[in-house]
mmCIF file of C-alpha atoms in Angstrom:
data_model
loop_
_atom_site.group_PDB
_atom_site.id
_atom_site.type_symbol
_atom_site.label_atom_id
_atom_site.label_comp_id
_atom_site.label_asym_id
_atom_site.label_seq_id
_atom_site.Cartn_x
_atom_site.Cartn_y
_atom_site.Cartn_z
ATOM 1 C CA UNK A 1 0.368 0.428 0.202
ATOM 2 C CA UNK A 2 2.717 2.544 0.835
ATOM 3 C CA UNK A 3 4.311 1.738 -2.012
ATOM 4 C CA UNK A 4 1.705 2.366 -4.276
ATOM 5 C CA UNK A 5 1.281 6.213 -2.278
ATOM 6 C CA UNK A 6 5.010 6.574 -3.545
ATOM 7 C CA UNK A 7 4.545 5.850 -6.721
ATOM 8 C CA UNK A 8 1.772 8.365 -7.385
ATOM 9 C CA UNK A 9 4.015 11.011 -6.106
ATOM 10 C CA UNK A 10 7.158 10.491 -8.125
ATOM 11 C CA UNK A 11 4.093 9.857 -11.801
ATOM 12 C CA UNK A 12 6.219 9.767 -14.487
ATOM 13 C CA UNK A 13 5.835 13.300 -17.460
ATOM 14 C CA UNK A 14 6.587 11.790 -20.754
ATOM 15 C CA UNK A 15 10.480 12.299 -20.693
ATOM 16 C CA UNK A 16 10.107 8.848 -18.162
ATOM 17 C CA UNK A 17 11.143 11.960 -15.888
ATOM 18 C CA UNK A 18 10.098 12.989 -12.663
ATOM 19 C CA UNK A 19 7.099 15.863 -12.474
ATOM 20 C CA UNK A 20 9.285 18.223 -10.917
ATOM 21 C CA UNK A 21 6.962 20.619 -8.747
ATOM 22 C CA UNK A 22 7.759 23.742 -6.530
ATOM 23 C CA UNK A 23 7.987 23.726 -2.092
ATOM 24 C CA UNK A 24 7.499 26.236 0.361
ATOM 25 C CA UNK A 25 10.656 25.778 2.667
ATOM 26 C CA UNK A 26 11.393 27.104 6.740
ATOM 27 C CA UNK A 27 14.123 26.117 8.695
ATOM 28 C CA UNK A 28 17.837 27.408 10.090
ATOM 29 C CA UNK A 29 21.040 28.281 8.332
ATOM 30 C CA UNK A 30 23.847 28.054 9.709
ATOM 31 C CA UNK A 31 24.520 30.385 11.897
ATOM 32 C CA UNK A 32 21.132 29.367 13.433
ATOM 33 C CA UNK A 33 19.311 32.400 12.218
ATOM 34 C CA UNK A 34 16.237 31.437 10.531
ATOM 35 C CA UNK A 35 15.519 31.764 6.851
ATOM 36 C CA UNK A 36 13.099 30.433 4.209
ATOM 37 C CA UNK A 37 12.461 30.007 0.641
ATOM 38 C CA UNK A 38 10.746 28.186 -2.573
ATOM 39 C CA UNK A 39 12.907 25.268 -3.494
ATOM 40 C CA UNK A 40 11.727 22.744 -6.926
ATOM 41 C CA UNK A 41 12.419 19.268 -7.080
ATOM 42 C CA UNK A 42 9.846 16.538 -7.391
ATOM 43 C CA UNK A 43 9.417 15.509 -4.089
ATOM 44 C CA UNK A 44 9.883 16.438 -0.687
ATOM 45 C CA UNK A 45 12.618 13.736 0.981
ATOM 46 C CA UNK A 46 14.607 15.341 -2.466
ATOM 47 C CA UNK A 47 14.512 18.561 -1.266
ATOM 48 C CA UNK A 48 15.502 18.242 2.256
ATOM 49 C CA UNK A 49 18.245 16.858 0.871
ATOM 50 C CA UNK A 50 19.186 19.503 -0.834
ATOM 51 C CA UNK A 51 18.499 21.959 1.439
ATOM 52 C CA UNK A 52 20.718 19.901 3.718
ATOM 53 C CA UNK A 53 23.882 20.047 0.966
ATOM 54 C CA UNK A 54 22.823 24.009 0.836
ATOM 55 C CA UNK A 55 23.882 23.985 5.298
ATOM 56 C CA UNK A 56 19.871 24.148 6.178
ATOM 57 C CA UNK A 57 18.153 22.337 8.389
ATOM 58 C CA UNK A 58 14.899 22.573 7.290
ATOM 59 C CA UNK A 59 11.967 22.258 9.874
ATOM 60 C CA UNK A 60 8.924 22.317 7.619
ATOM 61 C CA UNK A 61 8.091 22.518 3.914
ATOM 62 C CA UNK A 62 5.866 22.215 1.631
ATOM 63 C CA UNK A 63 4.535 21.979 -1.922
ATOM 64 C CA UNK A 64 3.663 25.127 -3.169
ATOM 65 C CA UNK A 65 -0.192 25.875 -4.083
ATOM 66 C CA UNK A 66 -1.525 27.309 -7.713
ATOM 67 C CA UNK A 67 -2.167 30.512 -7.786
ATOM 68 C CA UNK A 68 -6.414 30.646 -7.356
ATOM 69 C CA UNK A 69 -6.232 32.692 -10.931
ATOM 70 C CA UNK A 70 -3.938 31.675 -13.260
ATOM 71 C CA UNK A 71 -2.189 33.609 -16.047
ATOM 72 C CA UNK A 72 0.262 31.675 -17.761
ATOM 73 C CA UNK A 73 2.541 34.024 -18.816
ATOM 74 C CA UNK A 74 4.227 33.595 -22.623
ATOM 75 C CA UNK A 75 7.788 32.955 -23.807
ATOM 76 C CA UNK A 76 8.654 35.744 -25.149
ATOM 77 C CA UNK A 77 12.062 36.184 -27.559
ATOM 78 C CA UNK A 78 14.200 39.036 -24.897
ATOM 79 C CA UNK A 79 13.237 35.562 -22.763
ATOM 80 C CA UNK A 80 15.053 33.375 -25.366
ATOM 81 C CA UNK A 81 17.749 36.272 -25.407
ATOM 82 C CA UNK A 82 18.368 36.374 -21.951
ATOM 83 C CA UNK A 83 17.843 33.091 -21.429
ATOM 84 C CA UNK A 84 20.954 32.579 -23.966
ATOM 85 C CA UNK A 85 23.007 35.143 -22.275
ATOM 86 C CA UNK A 86 22.553 33.072 -19.496
ATOM 87 C CA UNK A 87 23.783 29.953 -21.366
ATOM 88 C CA UNK A 88 26.840 31.684 -23.149
ATOM 89 C CA UNK A 89 27.977 33.168 -19.638
ATOM 90 C CA UNK A 90 28.080 30.086 -17.853
ATOM 91 C CA UNK A 91 29.348 27.625 -20.425
ATOM 92 C CA UNK A 92 33.189 30.083 -20.431
ATOM 93 C CA UNK A 93 32.247 30.383 -16.632
ATOM 94 C CA UNK A 94 33.816 26.498 -17.642
ATOM 95 C CA UNK A 95 29.285 24.817 -16.020
ATOM 96 C CA UNK A 96 28.873 21.580 -18.181
ATOM 97 C CA UNK A 97 25.665 21.712 -20.140
ATOM 98 C CA UNK A 98 23.959 19.638 -19.037
ATOM 99 C CA UNK A 99 24.405 21.437 -15.529
ATOM 100 C CA UNK A 100 23.316 24.486 -16.599
ATOM 101 C CA UNK A 101 20.755 24.156 -18.923
ATOM 102 C CA UNK A 102 19.366 22.269 -15.532
ATOM 103 C CA UNK A 103 19.741 25.469 -13.219
ATOM 104 C CA UNK A 104 18.317 27.149 -15.588
ATOM 105 C CA UNK A 105 15.251 25.497 -15.907
ATOM 106 C CA UNK A 106 14.483 25.218 -12.342
ATOM 107 C CA UNK A 107 15.322 28.746 -11.712
ATOM 108 C CA UNK A 108 13.117 30.639 -14.428
ATOM 109 C CA UNK A 109 10.219 32.412 -13.250
ATOM 110 C CA UNK A 110 7.539 31.436 -16.007
ATOM 111 C CA UNK A 111 6.347 27.866 -16.307
ATOM 112 C CA UNK A 112 6.494 26.746 -19.767
ATOM 113 C CA UNK A 113 9.709 28.359 -19.497
ATOM 114 C CA UNK A 114 10.634 25.669 -16.741
ATOM 115 C CA UNK A 115 8.447 23.349 -18.890
ATOM 116 C CA UNK A 116 11.338 24.205 -22.377
ATOM 117 C CA UNK A 117 14.653 23.600 -20.445
ATOM 118 C CA UNK A 118 12.801 20.900 -18.757
ATOM 119 C CA UNK A 119 12.463 18.955 -21.668
ATOM 120 C CA UNK A 120 15.425 20.139 -23.666
ATOM 121 C CA UNK A 121 17.494 19.025 -20.632
ATOM 122 C CA UNK A 122 15.599 15.296 -20.024
ATOM 123 C CA UNK A 123 16.667 15.078 -24.950
ATOM 124 C CA UNK A 124 20.071 15.974 -24.233
ATOM 125 C CA UNK A 125 20.152 13.697 -20.914
ATOM 126 C CA UNK A 126 19.551 10.405 -23.012
ATOM 127 C CA UNK A 127 22.167 11.499 -25.692
ATOM 128 C CA UNK A 128 20.860 14.221 -28.045
ATOM 129 C CA UNK A 129 23.081 16.492 -29.148
ATOM 130 C CA UNK A 130 21.842 19.952 -28.073
ATOM 131 C CA UNK A 131 21.093 21.909 -32.102
ATOM 132 C CA UNK A 132 18.651 18.532 -32.015
ATOM 133 C CA UNK A 133 16.836 18.878 -29.000
ATOM 134 C CA UNK A 134 16.333 22.939 -30.139
ATOM 135 C CA UNK A 135 14.871 21.688 -33.612
ATOM 136 C CA UNK A 136 11.686 20.577 -32.575
ATOM 137 C CA UNK A 137 10.801 24.177 -30.542
ATOM 138 C CA UNK A 138 10.609 25.975 -33.644
ATOM 139 C CA UNK A 139 8.126 28.661 -32.298
ATOM 140 C CA UNK A 140 11.405 29.441 -29.966
ATOM 141 C CA UNK A 141 14.265 28.632 -31.959
ATOM 142 C CA UNK A 142 14.487 29.371 -35.478
ATOM 143 C CA UNK A 143 16.406 27.558 -37.806
ATOM 144 C CA UNK A 144 19.276 30.220 -37.450
ATOM 145 C CA UNK A 145 19.265 29.156 -34.054
ATOM 146 C CA UNK A 146 20.027 25.599 -34.431
ATOM 147 C CA UNK A 147 21.578 25.973 -37.270
ATOM 148 C CA UNK A 148 24.359 28.045 -35.642
ATOM 149 C CA UNK A 149 24.350 26.324 -32.215
ATOM 150 C CA UNK A 150 24.506 22.570 -34.684
ATOM 151 C CA UNK A 151 28.301 24.862 -35.627
ATOM 152 C CA UNK A 152 29.578 25.208 -32.408
ATOM 153 C CA UNK A 153 28.660 21.484 -31.479
ATOM 154 C CA UNK A 154 30.694 20.911 -34.383
ATOM 155 C CA UNK A 155 33.593 22.968 -33.811
ATOM 156 C CA UNK A 156 34.094 22.934 -29.706
ATOM 157 C CA UNK A 157 33.729 26.312 -29.198
ATOM 158 C CA UNK A 158 29.700 25.739 -28.167
ATOM 159 C CA UNK A 159 30.484 28.963 -25.856
ATOM 160 C CA UNK A 160 31.426 31.219 -28.135
ATOM 161 C CA UNK A 161 28.737 30.568 -30.904
ATOM 162 C CA UNK A 162 26.034 31.316 -27.286
ATOM 163 C CA UNK A 163 28.009 34.307 -27.425
ATOM 164 C CA UNK A 164 27.594 35.233 -31.028
ATOM 165 C CA UNK A 165 23.141 34.156 -30.654
ATOM 166 C CA UNK A 166 22.693 36.045 -27.451
ATOM 167 C CA UNK A 167 24.042 39.290 -28.853
ATOM 168 C CA UNK A 168 22.878 38.852 -32.326
ATOM 169 C CA UNK A 169 19.684 37.969 -30.421
ATOM 170 C CA UNK A 170 19.907 40.915 -27.910
ATOM 171 C CA UNK A 171 20.775 43.499 -30.909
ATOM 172 C CA UNK A 172 17.310 42.493 -32.834
ATOM 173 C CA UNK A 173 15.395 43.130 -30.376
ATOM 174 C CA UNK A 174 15.864 45.990 -29.684
ATOM 175 C CA UNK A 175 16.082 46.693 -33.578
ATOM 176 C CA UNK A 176 12.472 45.621 -33.369
ATOM 177 C CA UNK A 177 11.283 47.365 -30.732
ATOM 178 C CA UNK A 178 12.833 50.753 -32.153
ATOM 179 C CA UNK A 179 11.038 50.002 -34.850
ATOM 180 C CA UNK A 180 7.844 48.898 -33.303
ATOM 181 C CA UNK A 181 8.011 52.495 -31.895
ATOM 182 C CA UNK A 182 9.107 54.703 -35.225
ATOM 183 C CA UNK A 183 5.789 52.494 -36.738
ATOM 184 C CA UNK A 184 3.300 53.360 -33.093
ATOM 185 C CA UNK A 185 3.612 57.207 -33.405
ATOM 186 C CA UNK A 186 1.950 57.476 -36.208
ATOM 187 C CA UNK A 187 -0.619 54.874 -35.489
ATOM 188 C CA UNK A 188 -0.917 57.418 -32.631
ATOM 189 C CA UNK A 189 -1.334 61.111 -34.291
ATOM 190 C CA UNK A 190 -4.634 58.965 -36.493
ATOM 191 C CA UNK A 191 -6.355 56.746 -33.500
ATOM 192 C CA UNK A 192 -6.264 60.111 -31.104
ATOM 193 C CA UNK A 193 -7.152 62.363 -33.580
ATOM 194 C CA UNK A 194 -10.842 60.867 -35.317
ATOM 195 C CA UNK A 195 -12.023 59.735 -31.532
ATOM 196 C CA UNK A 196 -10.648 63.061 -30.582
ATOM 197 C CA UNK A 197 -13.175 64.113 -33.706
ATOM 198 C CA UNK A 198 -15.635 62.031 -33.329
ATOM 199 C CA UNK A 199 -16.513 61.860 -29.767
ATOM 200 C CA UNK A 200 -17.184 66.185 -30.291
ATOM 201 C CA UNK A 201 -19.304 65.500 -33.413
ATOM 202 C CA UNK A 202 -21.416 62.856 -32.028
ATOM 203 C CA UNK A 203 -21.736 64.485 -28.461
ATOM 204 C CA UNK A 204 -21.188 67.902 -28.751
ATOM 205 C CA UNK A 205 -22.365 69.446 -31.048
ATOM 206 C CA UNK A 206 -25.705 67.725 -30.891
ATOM 207 C CA UNK A 207 -25.795 70.112 -27.648
ATOM 208 C CA UNK A 208 -24.722 73.016 -29.243
ATOM 209 C CA UNK A 209 -27.499 72.078 -32.839
ATOM 210 C CA UNK A 210 -30.484 72.056 -30.085
ATOM 211 C CA UNK A 211 -29.326 75.867 -28.300
ATOM 212 C CA UNK A 212 -28.800 77.164 -32.152
ATOM 213 C CA UNK A 213 -32.401 76.238 -32.989
ATOM 214 C CA UNK A 214 -34.169 79.441 -30.814
ATOM 215 C CA UNK A 215 -32.416 81.626 -32.683
ATOM 216 C CA UNK A 216 -34.491 82.082 -35.881
ATOM 217 C CA UNK A 217 -31.230 83.614 -37.613
ATOM 218 C CA UNK A 218 -29.816 81.774 -40.441
ATOM 219 C CA UNK A 219 -26.232 80.588 -39.443
ATOM 220 C CA UNK A 220 -22.366 80.672 -40.267
ATOM 221 C CA UNK A 221 -21.591 78.372 -43.853
ATOM 222 C CA UNK A 222 -18.793 76.931 -41.947
ATOM 223 C CA UNK A 223 -21.450 76.586 -38.479
ATOM 224 C CA UNK A 224 -23.929 74.215 -41.341
ATOM 225 C CA UNK A 225 -20.466 72.771 -41.762
ATOM 226 C CA UNK A 226 -19.721 71.892 -38.984
ATOM 227 C CA UNK A 227 -23.793 70.139 -38.273
ATOM 228 C CA UNK A 228 -24.545 69.092 -41.266
ATOM 229 C CA UNK A 229 -21.560 66.905 -40.758
ATOM 230 C CA UNK A 230 -22.177 65.775 -37.452
ATOM 231 C CA UNK A 231 -25.777 64.938 -38.601
ATOM 232 C CA UNK A 232 -23.932 62.259 -40.908
ATOM 233 C CA UNK A 233 -21.746 61.035 -38.632
ATOM 234 C CA UNK A 234 -25.082 60.142 -36.194
ATOM 235 C CA UNK A 235 -27.081 58.535 -39.072
ATOM 236 C CA UNK A 236 -24.140 56.451 -40.159
ATOM 237 C CA UNK A 237 -21.209 55.628 -37.515
ATOM 238 C CA UNK A 238 -22.072 52.455 -36.321
ATOM 239 C CA UNK A 239 -22.209 51.195 -40.304
ATOM 240 C CA UNK A 240 -18.418 53.525 -40.786
ATOM 241 C CA UNK A 241 -16.827 52.327 -37.514
ATOM 242 C CA UNK A 242 -18.307 48.523 -38.051
ATOM 243 C CA UNK A 243 -17.563 49.128 -41.405
ATOM 244 C CA UNK A 244 -13.915 50.193 -39.878
ATOM 245 C CA UNK A 245 -13.944 47.359 -37.550
ATOM 246 C CA UNK A 246 -14.280 44.131 -40.628
ATOM 247 C CA UNK A 247 -11.597 45.951 -42.519
ATOM 248 C CA UNK A 248 -9.201 45.668 -40.281
ATOM 249 C CA UNK A 249 -10.489 41.753 -40.206
ATOM 250 C CA UNK A 250 -10.157 40.175 -42.844
ATOM 251 C CA UNK A 251 -7.595 42.842 -43.341
ATOM 252 C CA UNK A 252 -5.380 41.470 -40.316
ATOM 253 C CA UNK A 253 -6.702 37.419 -41.781
ATOM 254 C CA UNK A 254 -5.545 38.077 -45.541
ATOM 255 C CA UNK A 255 -1.725 39.308 -43.906
ATOM 256 C CA UNK A 256 -2.020 36.239 -42.176
ATOM 257 C CA UNK A 257 -2.538 33.863 -44.520
ATOM 258 C CA UNK A 258 -2.303 35.423 -48.016
ATOM 259 C CA UNK A 259 1.758 35.331 -48.136
ATOM 260 C CA UNK A 260 0.854 37.485 -51.503
ATOM 261 C CA UNK A 261 -0.745 40.354 -49.799
ATOM 262 C CA UNK A 262 2.334 39.848 -47.289
ATOM 263 C CA UNK A 263 4.961 41.076 -49.401
ATOM 264 C CA UNK A 264 2.824 44.117 -51.201
ATOM 265 C CA UNK A 265 2.042 44.844 -47.791
ATOM 266 C CA UNK A 266 6.409 45.066 -47.292
ATOM 267 C CA UNK A 267 6.455 46.744 -50.166
ATOM 268 C CA UNK A 268 4.293 49.360 -49.383
ATOM 269 C CA UNK A 269 5.553 50.544 -45.956
ATOM 270 C CA UNK A 270 9.205 50.913 -47.976
ATOM 271 C CA UNK A 271 7.835 53.706 -49.824
ATOM 272 C CA UNK A 272 5.950 55.423 -46.799
ATOM 273 C CA UNK A 273 7.579 58.638 -45.409
ATOM 274 C CA UNK A 274 9.959 58.908 -42.771
ATOM 275 C CA UNK A 275 8.832 55.259 -41.950
ATOM 276 C CA UNK A 276 10.316 53.748 -44.931
ATOM 277 C CA UNK A 277 13.963 55.412 -44.943
ATOM 278 C CA UNK A 278 13.764 53.522 -40.894
ATOM 279 C CA UNK A 279 12.596 50.274 -42.065
ATOM 280 C CA UNK A 280 15.293 50.474 -45.027
ATOM 281 C CA UNK A 281 17.968 51.123 -42.711
ATOM 282 C CA UNK A 282 16.269 48.579 -40.454
ATOM 283 C CA UNK A 283 16.416 45.382 -42.606
ATOM 284 C CA UNK A 284 19.871 46.308 -43.859
ATOM 285 C CA UNK A 285 21.470 46.170 -40.385
ATOM 286 C CA UNK A 286 19.752 42.713 -40.040
ATOM 287 C CA UNK A 287 20.523 41.418 -42.810
ATOM 288 C CA UNK A 288 24.376 42.685 -42.140
ATOM 289 C CA UNK A 289 24.409 41.383 -38.250
ATOM 290 C CA UNK A 290 22.562 37.608 -39.865
ATOM 291 C CA UNK A 291 25.606 37.575 -41.898
ATOM 292 C CA UNK A 292 28.535 37.897 -39.831
ATOM 293 C CA UNK A 293 26.807 36.087 -37.503
ATOM 294 C CA UNK A 294 26.657 32.824 -39.590
ATOM 295 C CA UNK A 295 29.798 33.614 -40.917
ATOM 296 C CA UNK A 296 32.054 34.417 -37.960
ATOM 297 C CA UNK A 297 30.372 30.774 -36.371
ATOM 298 C CA UNK A 298 31.439 29.042 -39.524
ATOM 299 C CA UNK A 299 28.391 28.845 -41.828
ATOM 300 C CA UNK A 300 28.902 28.730 -45.861
ATOM 301 C CA UNK A 301 27.759 31.650 -47.377
ATOM 302 C CA UNK A 302 25.222 30.328 -48.942
ATOM 303 C CA UNK A 303 23.374 29.446 -45.820
ATOM 304 C CA UNK A 304 24.425 32.554 -44.118
ATOM 305 C CA UNK A 305 22.850 34.522 -46.817
ATOM 306 C CA UNK A 306 19.908 32.294 -47.279
ATOM 307 C CA UNK A 307 19.667 32.661 -43.546
ATOM 308 C CA UNK A 308 19.956 36.266 -43.793
ATOM 309 C CA UNK A 309 17.239 36.559 -46.433
ATOM 310 C CA UNK A 310 14.674 34.872 -43.640
ATOM 311 C CA UNK A 311 16.086 37.646 -40.763
ATOM 312 C CA UNK A 312 15.974 40.625 -43.311
ATOM 313 C CA UNK A 313 11.988 41.587 -42.300
ATOM 314 C CA UNK A 314 10.663 42.929 -45.327
ATOM 315 C CA UNK A 315 10.288 40.758 -48.420
ATOM 316 C CA UNK A 316 11.860 42.783 -51.141
ATOM 317 C CA UNK A 317 14.817 42.301 -49.319
ATOM 318 C CA UNK A 318 14.431 38.483 -49.021
ATOM 319 C CA UNK A 319 14.131 38.432 -52.356
ATOM 320 C CA UNK A 320 17.060 40.468 -53.502
ATOM 321 C CA UNK A 321 18.890 38.471 -51.028
ATOM 322 C CA UNK A 322 17.690 35.017 -52.375
ATOM 323 C CA UNK A 323 19.220 36.964 -55.641
ATOM 324 C CA UNK A 324 22.093 37.510 -54.929
ATOM 325 C CA UNK A 325 22.863 33.883 -53.056
ATOM 326 C CA UNK A 326 21.650 32.548 -56.888
ATOM 327 C CA UNK A 327 24.354 34.884 -58.293
ATOM 328 C CA UNK A 328 27.234 33.774 -55.511
ATOM 329 C CA UNK A 329 26.453 29.934 -55.941
ATOM 330 C CA UNK A 330 26.710 30.978 -59.474
ATOM 331 C CA UNK A 331 30.234 31.826 -59.312
ATOM 332 C CA UNK A 332 29.680 35.885 -58.393
ATOM 333 C CA UNK A 333 31.646 38.161 -55.632
ATOM 334 C CA UNK A 334 29.045 38.570 -53.279
ATOM 335 C CA UNK A 335 29.985 42.814 -53.801
ATOM 336 C CA UNK A 336 29.069 42.687 -57.087
ATOM 337 C CA UNK A 337 25.418 40.711 -57.563
ATOM 338 C CA UNK A 338 24.134 42.976 -54.253
ATOM 339 C CA UNK A 339 25.856 45.922 -55.631
ATOM 340 C CA UNK A 340 23.142 44.545 -59.299
ATOM 341 C CA UNK A 341 20.216 44.883 -56.911
ATOM 342 C CA UNK A 342 20.070 48.299 -56.932
ATOM 343 C CA UNK A 343 19.071 48.104 -53.504
ATOM 344 C CA UNK A 344 21.868 47.982 -51.305
ATOM 345 C CA UNK A 345 23.706 52.012 -50.887
ATOM 346 C CA UNK A 346 27.335 51.851 -52.180
ATOM 347 C CA UNK A 347 28.893 52.102 -48.894
ATOM 348 C CA UNK A 348 27.541 49.276 -47.697
ATOM 349 C CA UNK A 349 28.442 47.678 -51.037
ATOM 350 C CA UNK A 350 31.908 49.157 -50.056
ATOM 351 C CA UNK A 351 31.847 47.544 -47.141
ATOM 352 C CA UNK A 352 31.567 44.405 -47.938
ATOM 353 C CA UNK A 353 34.328 44.868 -51.621
ATOM 354 C CA UNK A 354 36.825 45.411 -48.717
ATOM 355 C CA UNK A 355 35.658 42.355 -46.503
ATOM 356 C CA UNK A 356 35.544 39.618 -49.111
ATOM 357 C CA UNK A 357 39.115 41.626 -49.751
ATOM 358 C CA UNK A 358 40.755 41.186 -46.514
ATOM 359 C CA UNK A 359 39.425 38.211 -45.719
ATOM 360 C CA UNK A 360 37.114 39.456 -42.931
ATOM 361 C CA UNK A 361 33.690 40.026 -44.295
ATOM 362 C CA UNK A 362 32.668 39.104 -40.736
ATOM 363 C CA UNK A 363 33.950 42.415 -39.449
ATOM 364 C CA UNK A 364 32.878 44.764 -41.889
ATOM 365 C CA UNK A 365 29.190 43.484 -41.483
ATOM 366 C CA UNK A 366 29.500 43.790 -37.884
ATOM 367 C CA UNK A 367 30.152 47.793 -38.601
ATOM 368 C CA UNK A 368 27.802 48.291 -41.482
ATOM 369 C CA UNK A 369 24.770 46.792 -37.879
ATOM 370 C CA UNK A 370 25.817 49.003 -35.792
ATOM 371 C CA UNK A 371 26.383 51.609 -38.237
ATOM 372 C CA UNK A 372 22.168 51.277 -39.551
ATOM 373 C CA UNK A 373 21.163 50.440 -35.967
ATOM 374 C CA UNK A 374 22.942 53.837 -35.295
ATOM 375 C CA UNK A 375 21.342 54.911 -37.001
ATOM 376 C CA UNK A 376 17.873 54.066 -37.190
ATOM 377 C CA UNK A 377 17.795 54.623 -33.098
ATOM 378 C CA UNK A 378 18.421 58.710 -34.370
ATOM 379 C CA UNK A 379 15.768 58.712 -37.366
ATOM 380 C CA UNK A 380 13.868 56.801 -34.307
ATOM 381 C CA UNK A 381 14.244 59.597 -31.387
ATOM 382 C CA UNK A 382 13.858 62.351 -34.322
ATOM 383 C CA UNK A 383 10.721 61.277 -35.828
ATOM 384 C CA UNK A 384 8.961 61.220 -31.914
ATOM 385 C CA UNK A 385 10.507 64.285 -31.536
ATOM 386 C CA UNK A 386 8.724 65.399 -34.644
ATOM 387 C CA UNK A 387 5.130 63.216 -34.200
ATOM 388 C CA UNK A 388 4.844 65.136 -30.792
ATOM 389 C CA UNK A 389 4.177 68.724 -31.453
ATOM 390 C CA UNK A 390 1.960 67.468 -35.477
ATOM 391 C CA UNK A 391 0.114 65.730 -32.830
ATOM 392 C CA UNK A 392 -0.456 68.913 -30.714
ATOM 393 C CA UNK A 393 -1.173 70.398 -34.052
ATOM 394 C CA UNK A 394 -3.934 68.376 -35.820
ATOM 395 C CA UNK A 395 -5.841 67.687 -32.489
ATOM 396 C CA UNK A 396 -5.256 71.233 -31.360
ATOM 397 C CA UNK A 397 -6.620 72.136 -35.257
ATOM 398 C CA UNK A 398 -9.307 69.821 -36.011
ATOM 399 C CA UNK A 399 -10.770 70.363 -31.478
ATOM 400 C CA UNK A 400 -10.016 74.096 -32.221
ATOM 401 C CA UNK A 401 -11.939 74.503 -35.107
ATOM 402 C CA UNK A 402 -14.953 72.113 -33.888
ATOM 403 C CA UNK A 403 -15.334 75.721 -31.193
ATOM 404 C CA UNK A 404 -14.900 77.839 -33.024
ATOM 405 C CA UNK A 405 -17.851 76.429 -34.450
ATOM 406 C CA UNK A 406 -19.613 76.331 -32.111
ATOM 407 C CA UNK A 407 -19.209 79.486 -30.691
ATOM 408 C CA UNK A 408 -19.563 81.173 -34.326
ATOM 409 C CA UNK A 409 -23.218 81.438 -34.051
ATOM 410 C CA UNK A 410 -22.886 82.842 -30.141
ATOM 411 C CA UNK A 411 -20.395 85.733 -30.939
ATOM 412 C CA UNK A 412 -22.733 86.889 -34.237
ATOM 413 C CA UNK A 413 -24.849 86.888 -32.448
ATOM 414 C CA UNK A 414 -23.438 89.053 -29.271
ATOM 415 C CA UNK A 415 -22.539 91.632 -32.642
ATOM 416 C CA UNK A 416 -26.399 91.854 -32.946
ATOM 417 C CA UNK A 417 -26.741 92.630 -29.983
ATOM 418 C CA UNK A 418 -23.920 94.999 -29.520
#
């Protein structure tokens, strides 16, 4: 009977490993002082033994109760970047790979990340190469990540490769954040301006209209125009906003399901003033950073160009880089193929040419990536400082125009009375 109870408490997961839980404990440290904390383990017995190895005398150990309202946080790209940096640091310090992943898995705050790292470490413990253990989790570790890890395993410099991957991930996420910030401000201007104008036309103007009915005089043309727009919006607002909502839904759905729509959107956004220039520089920074990382890790140039095409983040650059890859496979120098694409600036092409001639292509591409990332940063800051006054002018003009239009009859009536 006792054996049956014990077997229930040590249920195995799909990888034939004991289920790990979080336990709360209280006890005494080496100096006799009271201490407490949390520890992850398969059973209370295991937690007690681990605490004793750390010089802690446990008094009470109990399984931590799950929160009443459980909301599991998703694993973000920044989480992967942080874990990659931690793996690189621990490997460089001489900590074994299995121990590194195991420690990071037990100590991570997100349940899903603990489960993910637990699955990976189980695979590695059973003899599977780390790259093969990562490959099934493509939503977190893309082909570029896995290929770089595989190159590090073959070269025996896994710590250096993880350091390069961590740097690449950190730079990529920082660049992505800047580009999102650049696109958020114009959208905010439009949304706020439309929202404020609609609120005034639907809620405020009708109140003034009731007041104007008792004047018994013809209203100014500007006031009549505003009242006419207000009446039209009151009559059709549900169709207008409903159509906008349906149109937005259909666009998002088409963008998600159609490669042709995504490619067309990528072409259009590159032509938007100010924002298009930022997207151009961002795509070139991603291309240069990706190719530099793969080339430095020992990945062949042909495969690196394919990875860089996928990481560029824009269909225009992806098609151009895949064409460059074909030209390089045919024996053409990379800088010549880039010049024939008529997409990349002369500075970038010259840096690539110098890198090819000097045998330091990865260093040159890293410098190019740094240059364009700095330019994106400066452009985003400039756009942000420009958008703020524009937003104030646009909203001020709309609100001020409506107020003037509503008070214009009152001013005219005051002049008549005077």
